[in-house]
PDB file of C-alpha atoms in Angstrom:
ATOM      1  CA  MET A   1      34.938 -19.507 -45.553  1.00 47.00           C
ATOM      2  CA  PHE A   2      35.861 -16.920 -49.158  1.00 43.00           C
ATOM      3  CA  HIS A   3      36.640 -14.833 -50.278  1.00 39.00           C
ATOM      4  CA  LEU A   4      37.970 -17.090 -48.442  1.00 37.00           C
ATOM      5  CA  LEU A   5      39.645 -19.560 -47.725  1.00 38.00           C
ATOM      6  CA  ASN A   6      44.694 -19.133 -51.025  1.00 34.00           C
ATOM      7  CA  GLU A   7      50.537 -23.440 -51.007  1.00 34.00           C
ATOM      8  CA  LYS A   8      55.529 -28.265 -52.293  1.00 31.00           C
ATOM      9  CA  ARG A   9      52.082 -28.291 -54.265  1.00 32.00           C
ATOM     10  CA  TYR A  10      49.851 -31.463 -54.272  1.00 33.00           C
ATOM     11  CA  LEU A  11      49.796 -33.083 -57.741  1.00 32.00           C
ATOM     12  CA  LEU A  12      46.399 -33.818 -59.157  1.00 33.00           C
ATOM     13  CA  ASN A  13      47.354 -35.484 -62.361  1.00 35.00           C
ATOM     14  CA  LYS A  14      49.749 -34.717 -64.983  1.00 34.00           C
ATOM     15  CA  ASP A  15      48.092 -31.437 -65.959  1.00 38.00           C
ATOM     16  CA  TYR A  16      48.067 -30.503 -62.422  1.00 36.00           C
ATOM     17  CA  ASN A  17      51.748 -29.836 -62.627  1.00 38.00           C
ATOM     18  CA  ASN A  18      50.993 -26.873 -64.175  1.00 39.00           C
ATOM     19  CA  ILE A  19      49.790 -25.265 -61.182  1.00 36.00           C
ATOM     20  CA  ARG A  20      52.701 -26.131 -58.937  1.00 36.00           C
ATOM     21  CA  MET A  21      54.212 -23.253 -57.204  1.00 36.00           C
ATOM     22  CA  SER A  22      57.859 -24.050 -56.487  1.00 36.00           C
ATOM     23  CA  ASN A  23      60.111 -23.592 -59.302  1.00 37.00           C
ATOM     24  CA  ALA A  24      57.814 -22.438 -62.092  1.00 36.00           C
ATOM     25  CA  LYS A  25      59.513 -19.118 -63.177  1.00 36.00           C
ATOM     26  CA  ASN A  26      56.149 -17.298 -64.726  1.00 39.00           C
ATOM     27  CA  SER A  27      53.663 -18.320 -61.872  1.00 37.00           C
ATOM     28  CA  PHE A  28      52.864 -15.811 -59.256  1.00 36.00           C
ATOM     29  CA  PHE A  29      49.920 -17.876 -57.729  1.00 38.00           C
ATOM     30  CA  LEU A  30      49.887 -21.507 -58.393  1.00 36.00           C
ATOM     31  CA  ASN A  31      53.304 -21.737 -60.459  1.00 36.00           C
ATOM     32  CA  GLN A  32      54.220 -18.512 -58.551  1.00 37.00           C
ATOM     33  CA  LYS A  33      56.848 -16.241 -58.328  1.00 34.00           C
ATOM     34  CA  LYS A  34      57.336 -14.954 -54.817  1.00 34.00           C
ATOM     35  CA  LEU A  35      55.514 -11.550 -54.061  1.00 34.00           C
ATOM     36  CA  GLN A  36      55.599  -9.163 -51.204  1.00 33.00           C
ATOM     37  CA  LEU A  37      52.835  -7.257 -49.692  1.00 32.00           C
ATOM     38  CA  SER A  38      52.025  -5.155 -46.615  1.00 32.00           C
ATOM     39  CA  LYS A  39      49.787  -5.038 -43.496  1.00 32.00           C
ATOM     40  CA  GLY A  40      46.940  -7.247 -42.500  1.00 33.00           C
ATOM     41  CA  GLN A  41      43.104  -7.089 -42.546  1.00 32.00           C
ATOM     42  CA  GLY A  42      40.419  -8.111 -44.438  1.00 33.00           C
ATOM     43  CA  LEU A  43      39.268 -16.974 -49.946  1.00 38.00           C
ATOM     44  CA  ILE A  44      38.441 -17.532 -47.521  1.00 37.00           C
ATOM     45  CA  SER A  45      38.027 -18.321 -46.077  1.00 36.00           C
ATOM     46  CA  ILE A  46      38.218 -20.715 -47.148  1.00 36.00           C
ATOM     47  CA  LEU A  47      38.264 -21.055 -45.863  1.00 39.00           C
ATOM     48  CA  VAL A  48      37.019 -19.412 -45.980  1.00 34.00           C
ATOM     49  CA  LEU A  49      38.467 -15.755 -46.456  1.00 38.00           C
ATOM     50  CA  ILE A  50      35.380 -13.373 -45.519  1.00 36.00           C
ATOM     51  CA  ASN A  51      33.020 -10.845 -45.535  1.00 39.00           C
ATOM     52  CA  HIS A  52      29.824 -10.853 -47.853  1.00 39.00           C
ATOM     53  CA  LYS A  53      32.034  -9.634 -50.561  1.00 38.00           C
ATOM     54  CA  LEU A  54      34.286 -12.641 -50.267  1.00 37.00           C
ATOM     55  CA  PHE A  55      31.605 -14.950 -50.802  1.00 38.00           C
ATOM     56  CA  ARG A  56      29.312 -13.955 -52.904  1.00 41.00           C
ATOM     57  CA  MET A  57      29.744 -14.559 -56.735  1.00 38.00           C
ATOM     58  CA  LYS A  58      27.188 -14.501 -59.466  1.00 37.00           C
ATOM     59  CA  LYS A  59      26.025 -17.824 -59.334  1.00 36.00           C
ATOM     60  CA  ILE A  60      27.709 -19.900 -57.168  1.00 35.00           C
ATOM     61  CA  TYR A  61      29.311 -19.280 -53.691  1.00 38.00           C
ATOM     62  CA  PHE A  62      33.044 -19.435 -53.349  1.00 40.00           C
ATOM     63  CA  LEU A  63      35.573 -19.174 -49.589  1.00 40.00           C
ATOM     64  CA  LEU A  64      37.202 -18.821 -47.480  1.00 39.00           C
ATOM     65  CA  ILE A  65      37.590 -19.336 -47.003  1.00 41.00           C
ATOM     66  CA  VAL A  66      35.533 -18.061 -46.601  1.00 36.00           C
ATOM     67  CA  ILE A  67      37.517 -19.424 -47.616  1.00 38.00           C
ATOM     68  CA  LEU A  68      36.168 -18.344 -46.478  1.00 42.00           C
ATOM     69  CA  LEU A  69      35.120 -15.296 -45.236  1.00 44.00           C
ATOM     70  CA  SER A  70      33.542 -11.890 -47.069  1.00 39.00           C
ATOM     71  CA  SER A  71      34.215 -12.152 -51.021  1.00 38.00           C
ATOM     72  CA  ASN A  72      33.135 -13.881 -53.940  1.00 37.00           C
ATOM     73  CA  ILE A  73      32.867 -17.542 -52.972  1.00 42.00           C
ATOM     74  CA  PHE A  74      30.379 -20.083 -54.271  1.00 46.00           C
ATOM     75  CA  ALA A  75      28.510 -23.348 -53.015  1.00 51.00           C
ATOM     76  CA  GLN A  76      30.220 -26.449 -54.807  1.00 69.00           C
ATOM     77  CA  GLU A  77      32.886 -24.147 -55.824  1.00 89.00           C
ATOM     78  CA  ILE A  78      36.489 -25.334 -56.043  1.00 95.00           C
ATOM     79  CA  ILE A  79      38.876 -23.720 -53.634  1.00 96.00           C
ATOM     80  CA  ALA A  80      42.821 -23.683 -53.666  1.00 97.00           C
ATOM     81  CA  PHE A  81      44.783 -22.953 -50.593  1.00 97.00           C
ATOM     82  CA  ASN A  82      48.263 -21.926 -51.298  1.00 95.00           C
ATOM     83  CA  PRO A  83      50.281 -22.150 -47.889  1.00 96.00           C
ATOM     84  CA  ILE A  84      53.268 -19.739 -48.042  1.00 95.00           C
ATOM     85  CA  ILE A  85      56.393 -18.996 -45.510  1.00 95.00           C
ATOM     86  CA  VAL A  86      57.393 -15.359 -45.483  1.00 94.00           C
ATOM     87  CA  ASP A  87      60.536 -14.353 -43.824  1.00 92.00           C
ATOM     88  CA  GLU A  88      59.387 -12.314 -40.633  1.00 90.00           C
ATOM     89  CA  ASP A  89      61.603  -9.330 -41.948  1.00 90.00           C
ATOM     90  CA  ASP A  90      59.486  -9.431 -45.312  1.00 91.00           C
ATOM     91  CA  THR A  91      56.030  -9.427 -43.960  1.00 93.00           C
ATOM     92  CA  GLU A  92      55.403  -5.672 -44.103  1.00 93.00           C
ATOM     93  CA  ALA A  93      56.311  -5.583 -47.840  1.00 92.00           C
ATOM     94  CA  TYR A  94      54.690  -8.875 -48.582  1.00 93.00           C
ATOM     95  CA  GLU A  95      51.411  -7.474 -47.312  1.00 94.00           C
ATOM     96  CA  LYS A  96      51.730  -3.959 -48.962  1.00 94.00           C
ATOM     97  CA  ASN A  97      52.492  -5.516 -52.441  1.00 93.00           C
ATOM     98  CA  ASN A  98      49.527  -7.581 -52.301  1.00 95.00           C
ATOM     99  CA  LYS A  99      47.289  -4.794 -51.274  1.00 95.00           C
ATOM    100  CA  GLU A 100      48.497  -2.351 -53.493  1.00 94.00           C
ATOM    101  CA  TYR A 101      49.148  -4.622 -56.868  1.00 95.00           C
ATOM    102  CA  ILE A 102      48.155  -8.328 -56.739  1.00 95.00           C
ATOM    103  CA  VAL A 103      44.938  -7.799 -55.389  1.00 96.00           C
ATOM    104  CA  LYS A 104      43.848  -5.341 -58.017  1.00 96.00           C
ATOM    105  CA  LEU A 105      45.373  -8.081 -60.650  1.00 97.00           C
ATOM    106  CA  ALA A 106      43.432 -10.521 -58.873  1.00 97.00           C
ATOM    107  CA  GLN A 107      39.922  -8.523 -58.999  1.00 97.00           C
ATOM    108  CA  ASP A 108      40.619  -7.858 -62.750  1.00 97.00           C
ATOM    109  CA  ALA A 109      40.865 -11.863 -63.066  1.00 97.00           C
ATOM    110  CA  VAL A 110      37.356 -12.083 -60.988  1.00 97.00           C
ATOM    111  CA  ASP A 111      36.003  -9.416 -63.669  1.00 97.00           C
ATOM    112  CA  GLU A 112      37.031 -11.471 -66.494  1.00 96.00           C
ATOM    113  CA  LYS A 113      35.975 -14.658 -64.927  1.00 95.00           C
ATOM    114  CA  TYR A 114      39.336 -16.422 -64.817  1.00 96.00           C
ATOM    115  CA  ILE A 115      38.721 -16.909 -61.301  1.00 96.00           C
ATOM    116  CA  SER A 116      35.618 -16.486 -58.823  1.00 93.00           C
ATOM    117  CA  GLY A 117      37.494 -14.784 -56.003  1.00 93.00           C
ATOM    118  CA  TRP A 118      41.004 -14.355 -54.187  1.00 96.00           C
ATOM    119  CA  ILE A 119      41.765 -13.816 -50.428  1.00 95.00           C
ATOM    120  CA  LEU A 120      44.975 -13.183 -48.514  1.00 97.00           C
ATOM    121  CA  LEU A 121      45.040 -14.671 -45.136  1.00 97.00           C
ATOM    122  CA  LYS A 122      47.542 -13.906 -42.430  1.00 97.00           C
ATOM    123  CA  LYS A 123      48.003 -16.675 -39.387  1.00 97.00           C
ATOM    124  CA  MET A 124      47.292 -15.359 -36.035  1.00 95.00           C
ATOM    125  CA  HIS A 125      47.076 -18.350 -33.619  1.00 91.00           C
ATOM    126  CA  GLY A 126      46.972 -22.157 -34.019  1.00 89.00           C
ATOM    127  CA  GLU A 127      49.042 -25.212 -35.402  1.00 86.00           C
ATOM    128  CA  LEU A 128      49.118 -25.919 -39.047  1.00 82.00           C
ATOM    129  CA  PHE A 129      49.619 -29.270 -40.220  1.00 77.00           C
ATOM    130  CA  PRO A 130      51.936 -30.466 -42.022  1.00 74.00           C
ATOM    131  CA  ASP A 131      54.137 -27.228 -41.693  1.00 82.00           C
ATOM    132  CA  ASN A 132      53.481 -24.735 -38.920  1.00 86.00           C
ATOM    133  CA  ASP A 133      55.942 -22.547 -40.125  1.00 91.00           C
ATOM    134  CA  VAL A 134      53.334 -21.353 -42.742  1.00 95.00           C
ATOM    135  CA  ASN A 135      52.292 -18.105 -41.796  1.00 94.00           C
ATOM    136  CA  TYR A 136      49.975 -16.651 -44.787  1.00 96.00           C
ATOM    137  CA  ILE A 137      47.419 -18.589 -47.090  1.00 97.00           C
ATOM    138  CA  LEU A 138      46.512 -17.199 -50.399  1.00 96.00           C
ATOM    139  CA  VAL A 139      43.117 -18.444 -51.085  1.00 96.00           C
ATOM    140  CA  SER A 140      41.470 -18.667 -54.437  1.00 96.00           C
ATOM    141  CA  GLY A 141      38.110 -19.808 -55.910  1.00 94.00           C
ATOM    142  CA  PHE A 142      37.085 -21.393 -59.235  1.00 96.00           C
ATOM    143  CA  GLU A 143      33.707 -22.720 -60.437  1.00 94.00           C
ATOM    144  CA  SER A 144      35.462 -25.744 -61.807  1.00 94.00           C
ATOM    145  CA  ILE A 145      38.565 -28.087 -61.725  1.00 94.00           C
ATOM    146  CA  ASN A 146      38.885 -27.017 -65.473  1.00 95.00           C
ATOM    147  CA  GLN A 147      38.852 -23.489 -64.701  1.00 95.00           C
ATOM    148  CA  LEU A 148      41.681 -24.162 -62.190  1.00 95.00           C
ATOM    149  CA  LEU A 149      43.798 -25.680 -64.771  1.00 95.00           C
ATOM    150  CA  THR A 150      43.020 -23.619 -67.669  1.00 95.00           C
ATOM    151  CA  ARG A 151      43.262 -20.277 -66.386  1.00 93.00           C
ATOM    152  CA  PRO A 152      45.724 -17.734 -67.622  1.00 94.00           C
ATOM    153  CA  GLU A 153      48.471 -16.332 -65.715  1.00 94.00           C
ATOM    154  CA  TRP A 154      46.779 -13.109 -64.619  1.00 95.00           C
ATOM    155  CA  TRP A 155      49.242 -12.272 -62.091  1.00 92.00           C
ATOM    156  CA  ASN A 156      51.740 -11.648 -64.962  1.00 92.00           C
ATOM    157  CA  LYS A 157      49.685  -8.637 -66.129  1.00 93.00           C
ATOM    158  CA  SER A 158      51.514  -6.290 -63.821  1.00 92.00           C
ATOM    159  CA  GLU A 159      53.782  -4.620 -66.046  1.00 91.00           C
ATOM    160  CA  GLU A 160      50.504  -3.840 -68.523  1.00 93.00           C
ATOM    161  CA  LYS A 161      48.572  -2.659 -65.584  1.00 95.00           C
ATOM    162  CA  PHE A 162      51.166  -0.799 -63.528  1.00 94.00           C
ATOM    163  CA  GLY A 163      54.161  -0.330 -65.614  1.00 93.00           C
ATOM    164  CA  ILE A 164      56.042  -2.598 -63.146  1.00 91.00           C
ATOM    165  CA  PRO A 165      57.178  -6.116 -64.071  1.00 88.00           C
ATOM    166  CA  ILE A 166      56.030  -8.965 -61.530  1.00 87.00           C
ATOM    167  CA  ASP A 167      59.640  -9.433 -60.810  1.00 83.00           C
ATOM    168  CA  LEU A 168      59.901  -6.202 -59.139  1.00 84.00           C
ATOM    169  CA  ILE A 169      56.954  -6.877 -56.739  1.00 85.00           C
ATOM    170  CA  SER A 170      58.034 -10.522 -56.114  1.00 77.00           C
ATOM    171  CA  ASN A 171      59.701 -11.830 -53.006  1.00 68.00           C
ATOM    172  CA  ASN A 172      62.528 -14.363 -53.244  1.00 63.00           C
ATOM    173  CA  ASN A 173      62.644 -14.798 -49.574  1.00 78.00           C
ATOM    174  CA  MET A 174      59.265 -16.679 -49.659  1.00 88.00           C
ATOM    175  CA  GLU A 175      58.577 -20.351 -49.582  1.00 92.00           C
ATOM    176  CA  TRP A 176      55.781 -22.045 -51.445  1.00 91.00           C
ATOM    177  CA  LYS A 177      54.410 -25.197 -49.678  1.00 93.00           C
ATOM    178  CA  GLU A 178      51.838 -27.824 -51.635  1.00 93.00           C
ATOM    179  CA  ILE A 179      48.502 -26.592 -52.623  1.00 95.00           C
ATOM    180  CA  GLU A 180      45.525 -27.830 -50.928  1.00 96.00           C
ATOM    181  CA  LEU A 181      42.050 -28.275 -53.162  1.00 97.00           C
ATOM    182  CA  TYR A 182      38.651 -28.335 -51.373  1.00 97.00           C
ATOM    183  CA  ASN A 183      34.967 -28.679 -52.703  1.00 97.00           C
ATOM    184  CA  THR A 184      32.356 -26.267 -51.266  1.00 95.00           C
ATOM    185  CA  GLN A 185      29.543 -28.195 -49.832  1.00 94.00           C
ATOM    186  CA  ASN A 186      27.603 -25.780 -47.588  1.00 91.00           C
ATOM    187  CA  GLN A 187      27.974 -21.955 -47.068  1.00 89.00           C
ATOM    188  CA  ILE A 188      25.967 -19.043 -45.701  1.00 86.00           C
ATOM    189  CA  LEU A 189      26.678 -15.387 -45.722  1.00 74.00           C
ATOM    190  CA  SER A 190      25.550 -12.095 -44.261  1.00 76.00           C
ATOM    191  CA  GLU A 191      25.753  -8.360 -45.285  1.00 76.00           C
ATOM    192  CA  GLY A 192      28.519  -8.009 -42.441  1.00 80.00           C
ATOM    193  CA  GLU A 193      31.996  -7.608 -43.140  1.00 87.00           C
ATOM    194  CA  GLY A 194      34.221 -10.253 -42.057  1.00 92.00           C
ATOM    195  CA  LYS A 195      37.758  -9.683 -40.509  1.00 96.00           C
ATOM    196  CA  PHE A 196      38.741 -12.805 -38.864  1.00 97.00           C
ATOM    197  CA  VAL A 197      38.297 -16.258 -39.816  1.00 97.00           C
ATOM    198  CA  ILE A 198      38.577 -19.821 -37.955  1.00 98.00           C
ATOM    199  CA  LEU A 199      39.963 -22.566 -40.212  1.00 97.00           C
ATOM    200  CA  ASN A 200      39.015 -26.142 -38.857  1.00 97.00           C
ATOM    201  CA  TRP A 201      40.057 -29.362 -40.245  1.00 97.00           C
ATOM    202  CA  ALA A 202      38.774 -32.678 -39.126  1.00 97.00           C
ATOM    203  CA  LYS A 203      38.450 -36.335 -40.601  1.00 96.00           C
ATOM    204  CA  PRO A 204      34.823 -37.357 -40.387  1.00 97.00           C
ATOM    205  CA  ASN A 205      34.476 -41.141 -40.359  1.00 96.00           C
ATOM    206  CA  ASN A 206      30.921 -41.121 -42.510  1.00 96.00           C
ATOM    207  CA  MET A 207      30.885 -38.109 -44.644  1.00 95.00           C
ATOM    208  CA  SER A 208      27.297 -38.547 -46.042  1.00 94.00           C
ATOM    209  CA  LYS A 209      25.959 -38.344 -42.303  1.00 96.00           C
ATOM    210  CA  MET A 210      28.296 -35.099 -41.530  1.00 96.00           C
ATOM    211  CA  LEU A 211      26.537 -33.209 -44.856  1.00 93.00           C
ATOM    212  CA  GLU A 212      23.498 -34.061 -43.061  1.00 95.00           C
ATOM    213  CA  ILE A 213      24.792 -32.670 -39.765  1.00 95.00           C
ATOM    214  CA  GLN A 214      26.003 -29.559 -41.279  1.00 94.00           C
ATOM    215  CA  ASN A 215      22.495 -28.780 -42.990  1.00 93.00           C
ATOM    216  CA  LYS A 216      21.357 -28.761 -39.315  1.00 94.00           C
ATOM    217  CA  VAL A 217      24.203 -26.587 -38.298  1.00 95.00           C
ATOM    218  CA  GLU A 218      23.594 -24.351 -41.282  1.00 94.00           C
ATOM    219  CA  ASN A 219      19.909 -23.599 -40.021  1.00 94.00           C
ATOM    220  CA  HIS A 220      20.974 -22.612 -36.541  1.00 95.00           C
ATOM    221  CA  PHE A 221      23.730 -20.444 -37.420  1.00 95.00           C
ATOM    222  CA  LYS A 222      21.442 -18.894 -39.922  1.00 94.00           C
ATOM    223  CA  LYS A 223      18.916 -17.783 -37.260  1.00 93.00           C
ATOM    224  CA  ASN A 224      21.867 -16.452 -34.875  1.00 94.00           C
ATOM    225  CA  MET A 225      24.716 -15.313 -36.633  1.00 94.00           C
ATOM    226  CA  ASN A 226      23.858 -11.569 -37.013  1.00 92.00           C
ATOM    227  CA  LYS A 227      23.218 -11.713 -33.262  1.00 94.00           C
ATOM    228  CA  TYR A 228      26.920 -12.687 -32.595  1.00 95.00           C
ATOM    229  CA  GLY A 229      28.753 -10.723 -35.601  1.00 95.00           C
ATOM    230  CA  MET A 230      29.361 -13.836 -37.539  1.00 96.00           C
ATOM    231  CA  THR A 231      29.574 -12.855 -41.153  1.00 94.00           C
ATOM    232  CA  GLY A 232      30.431 -16.145 -42.938  1.00 94.00           C
ATOM    233  CA  TRP A 233      30.189 -20.009 -42.524  1.00 95.00           C
ATOM    234  CA  GLY A 234      30.972 -22.965 -44.504  1.00 95.00           C
ATOM    235  CA  PHE A 235      31.987 -26.689 -44.802  1.00 95.00           C
ATOM    236  CA  ALA A 236      34.084 -28.167 -47.983  1.00 97.00           C
ATOM    237  CA  THR A 237      35.556 -31.616 -48.281  1.00 97.00           C
ATOM    238  CA  ALA A 238      39.163 -32.156 -49.556  1.00 97.00           C
ATOM    239  CA  ILE A 239      39.897 -32.719 -53.079  1.00 97.00           C
ATOM    240  CA  ALA A 240      43.792 -32.834 -52.641  1.00 96.00           C
ATOM    241  CA  PRO A 241      46.045 -34.064 -50.973  1.00 95.00           C
ATOM    242  CA  GLN A 242      44.675 -37.152 -49.657  1.00 95.00           C
ATOM    243  CA  GLY A 243      45.914 -39.904 -47.280  1.00 93.00           C
ATOM    244  CA  LYS A 244      45.704 -41.474 -44.197  1.00 89.00           C
ATOM    245  CA  ASN A 245      47.631 -38.248 -42.752  1.00 88.00           C
ATOM    246  CA  PHE A 246      45.463 -35.623 -44.168  1.00 94.00           C
ATOM    247  CA  SER A 247      42.097 -34.105 -43.114  1.00 96.00           C
ATOM    248  CA  THR A 248      39.075 -34.762 -45.145  1.00 97.00           C
ATOM    249  CA  ALA A 249      37.099 -31.915 -44.301  1.00 97.00           C
ATOM    250  CA  LEU A 250      37.248 -28.098 -43.763  1.00 97.00           C
ATOM    251  CA  PHE A 251      34.982 -25.762 -41.824  1.00 97.00           C
ATOM    252  CA  TRP A 252      35.332 -22.136 -41.333  1.00 97.00           C
ATOM    253  CA  ASP A 253      33.768 -19.630 -39.360  1.00 97.00           C
ATOM    254  CA  VAL A 254      33.968 -15.782 -40.012  1.00 96.00           C
ATOM    255  CA  TYR A 255      33.634 -12.881 -37.475  1.00 97.00           C
ATOM    256  CA  ASP A 256      33.615  -9.320 -37.725  1.00 96.00           C
ATOM    257  CA  SER A 257      35.708  -9.086 -34.530  1.00 97.00           C
ATOM    258  CA  PHE A 258      38.562 -10.946 -32.907  1.00 97.00           C
ATOM    259  CA  GLU A 259      36.429 -11.381 -29.803  1.00 97.00           C
ATOM    260  CA  GLY A 260      33.947 -13.203 -31.880  1.00 97.00           C
ATOM    261  CA  VAL A 261      36.346 -15.695 -33.006  1.00 97.00           C
ATOM    262  CA  LEU A 262      37.778 -16.256 -29.422  1.00 97.00           C
ATOM    263  CA  SER A 263      33.982 -16.546 -28.210  1.00 97.00           C
ATOM    264  CA  HIS A 264      33.373 -19.022 -31.047  1.00 97.00           C
ATOM    265  CA  LEU A 265      36.306 -21.160 -29.999  1.00 97.00           C
ATOM    266  CA  ASN A 266      35.064 -20.985 -26.560  1.00 97.00           C
ATOM    267  CA  ASN A 267      31.742 -22.700 -27.644  1.00 96.00           C
ATOM    268  CA  GLN A 268      29.959 -19.268 -27.174  1.00 97.00           C
ATOM    269  CA  ALA A 269      28.699 -16.886 -29.723  1.00 96.00           C
ATOM    270  CA  VAL A 270      26.803 -18.462 -32.364  1.00 96.00           C
ATOM    271  CA  ASN A 271      27.422 -22.034 -30.881  1.00 96.00           C
ATOM    272  CA  ILE A 272      25.016 -21.097 -28.244  1.00 97.00           C
ATOM    273  CA  GLY A 273      21.643 -22.991 -28.379  1.00 96.00           C
ATOM    274  CA  ILE A 274      22.817 -25.911 -30.855  1.00 96.00           C
ATOM    275  CA  ALA A 275      20.848 -28.716 -29.993  1.00 95.00           C
ATOM    276  CA  ASP A 276      22.526 -31.641 -28.151  1.00 95.00           C
ATOM    277  CA  ASN A 277      21.578 -34.241 -30.577  1.00 95.00           C
ATOM    278  CA  ILE A 278      23.666 -32.429 -33.145  1.00 96.00           C
ATOM    279  CA  LYS A 279      26.631 -32.085 -30.662  1.00 95.00           C
ATOM    280  CA  ASN A 280      26.329 -35.805 -29.945  1.00 96.00           C
ATOM    281  CA  GLU A 281      25.990 -36.716 -33.601  1.00 96.00           C
ATOM    282  CA  PHE A 282      28.972 -34.742 -34.636  1.00 96.00           C
ATOM    283  CA  ASN A 283      31.111 -36.088 -32.076  1.00 96.00           C
ATOM    284  CA  GLN A 284      30.298 -39.455 -33.075  1.00 96.00           C
ATOM    285  CA  ILE A 285      31.292 -38.907 -36.566  1.00 96.00           C
ATOM    286  CA  VAL A 286      34.531 -36.934 -35.349  1.00 96.00           C
ATOM    287  CA  PRO A 287      35.471 -38.906 -32.393  1.00 95.00           C
ATOM    288  CA  ASP A 288      38.946 -37.694 -32.259  1.00 93.00           C
ATOM    289  CA  GLY A 289      37.844 -34.062 -32.292  1.00 95.00           C
ATOM    290  CA  TRP A 290      39.675 -31.322 -34.649  1.00 96.00           C
ATOM    291  CA  ASP A 291      42.907 -32.116 -36.281  1.00 95.00           C
ATOM    292  CA  SER A 292      43.516 -28.325 -36.208  1.00 95.00           C
ATOM    293  CA  ARG A 293      41.937 -25.036 -35.575  1.00 96.00           C
ATOM    294  CA  VAL A 294      43.597 -21.843 -36.802  1.00 97.00           C
ATOM    295  CA  ILE A 295      42.841 -18.182 -36.342  1.00 97.00           C
ATOM    296  CA  PHE A 296      43.231 -15.825 -39.585  1.00 98.00           C
ATOM    297  CA  GLN A 297      43.289 -12.423 -40.278  1.00 97.00           C
ATOM    298  CA  ILE A 298      41.911 -11.289 -43.794  1.00 97.00           C
ATOM    299  CA  ILE A 299      44.672  -8.864 -45.236  1.00 96.00           C
ATOM    300  CA  ALA A 300      43.076  -8.367 -48.757  1.00 95.00           C
ATOM    301  CA  THR A 301      40.371  -9.817 -50.786  1.00 93.00           C
ATOM    302  CA  THR A 302      38.663  -9.085 -54.112  1.00 92.00           C
ATOM    303  CA  LYS A 303      35.031  -7.959 -54.004  1.00 86.00           C
TER     304      LYS A 303
END
């Protein structure tokens, strides 16, 4: 996913409490204050997240994201998903504030190497686990867990940069859910600008074999992605949370159009021509199929 694919937070250890996003007064991002923004378009893209800019960093690829997506995201990079529930009456202001203020603060953080990328994703279609009320995901990328835990609170520089305290662009009607952390394993990009991303969660029963399969998938996608408007793809393993009810792997597919993501979900687009033996191997490792597949729109992203 990118640049891309950015929410009750999951605790990694005692220090991890520092990045919880619930009740921490000074946090906008992981300890977060609640922000508002406006409108939507285009980690990660993650997940993932997702045009070329979303995933390209200087030495490593981040998501989302894509994240996923098309921003500054690197292979073997740590991706943080921050799921958020924003009241429907506040979504326009939420997106507007993120596009006018927060993404600029995030870009400064990227330039200062506090983070490797940042993306705001808006859910369009699909069911999210464990809380389907989540309608946005903030995706951020880090070169290491240490960078994640030690980065300064860059979001609190709004008064210094804009003359506006973070409290005045925060949204008290937001609910932050638990953070999800992933480690990017594979990723490919193109020069195109990603606008939509599919985030796919699964529980492979053989992760080392899955890594082998994704290398084959990567080779196929690289040869065909430009033809179908795919601008990014990636695969990451879950760091936290972990447990029998949680997915262990995240995949993201980034396209430059909504038609592209729908075609992908219909086993068309870049999926055309994938060898049967690769499909069979994948189905053996993921016998229960996908845990969830959700379409997101890229609203804002760092470069």
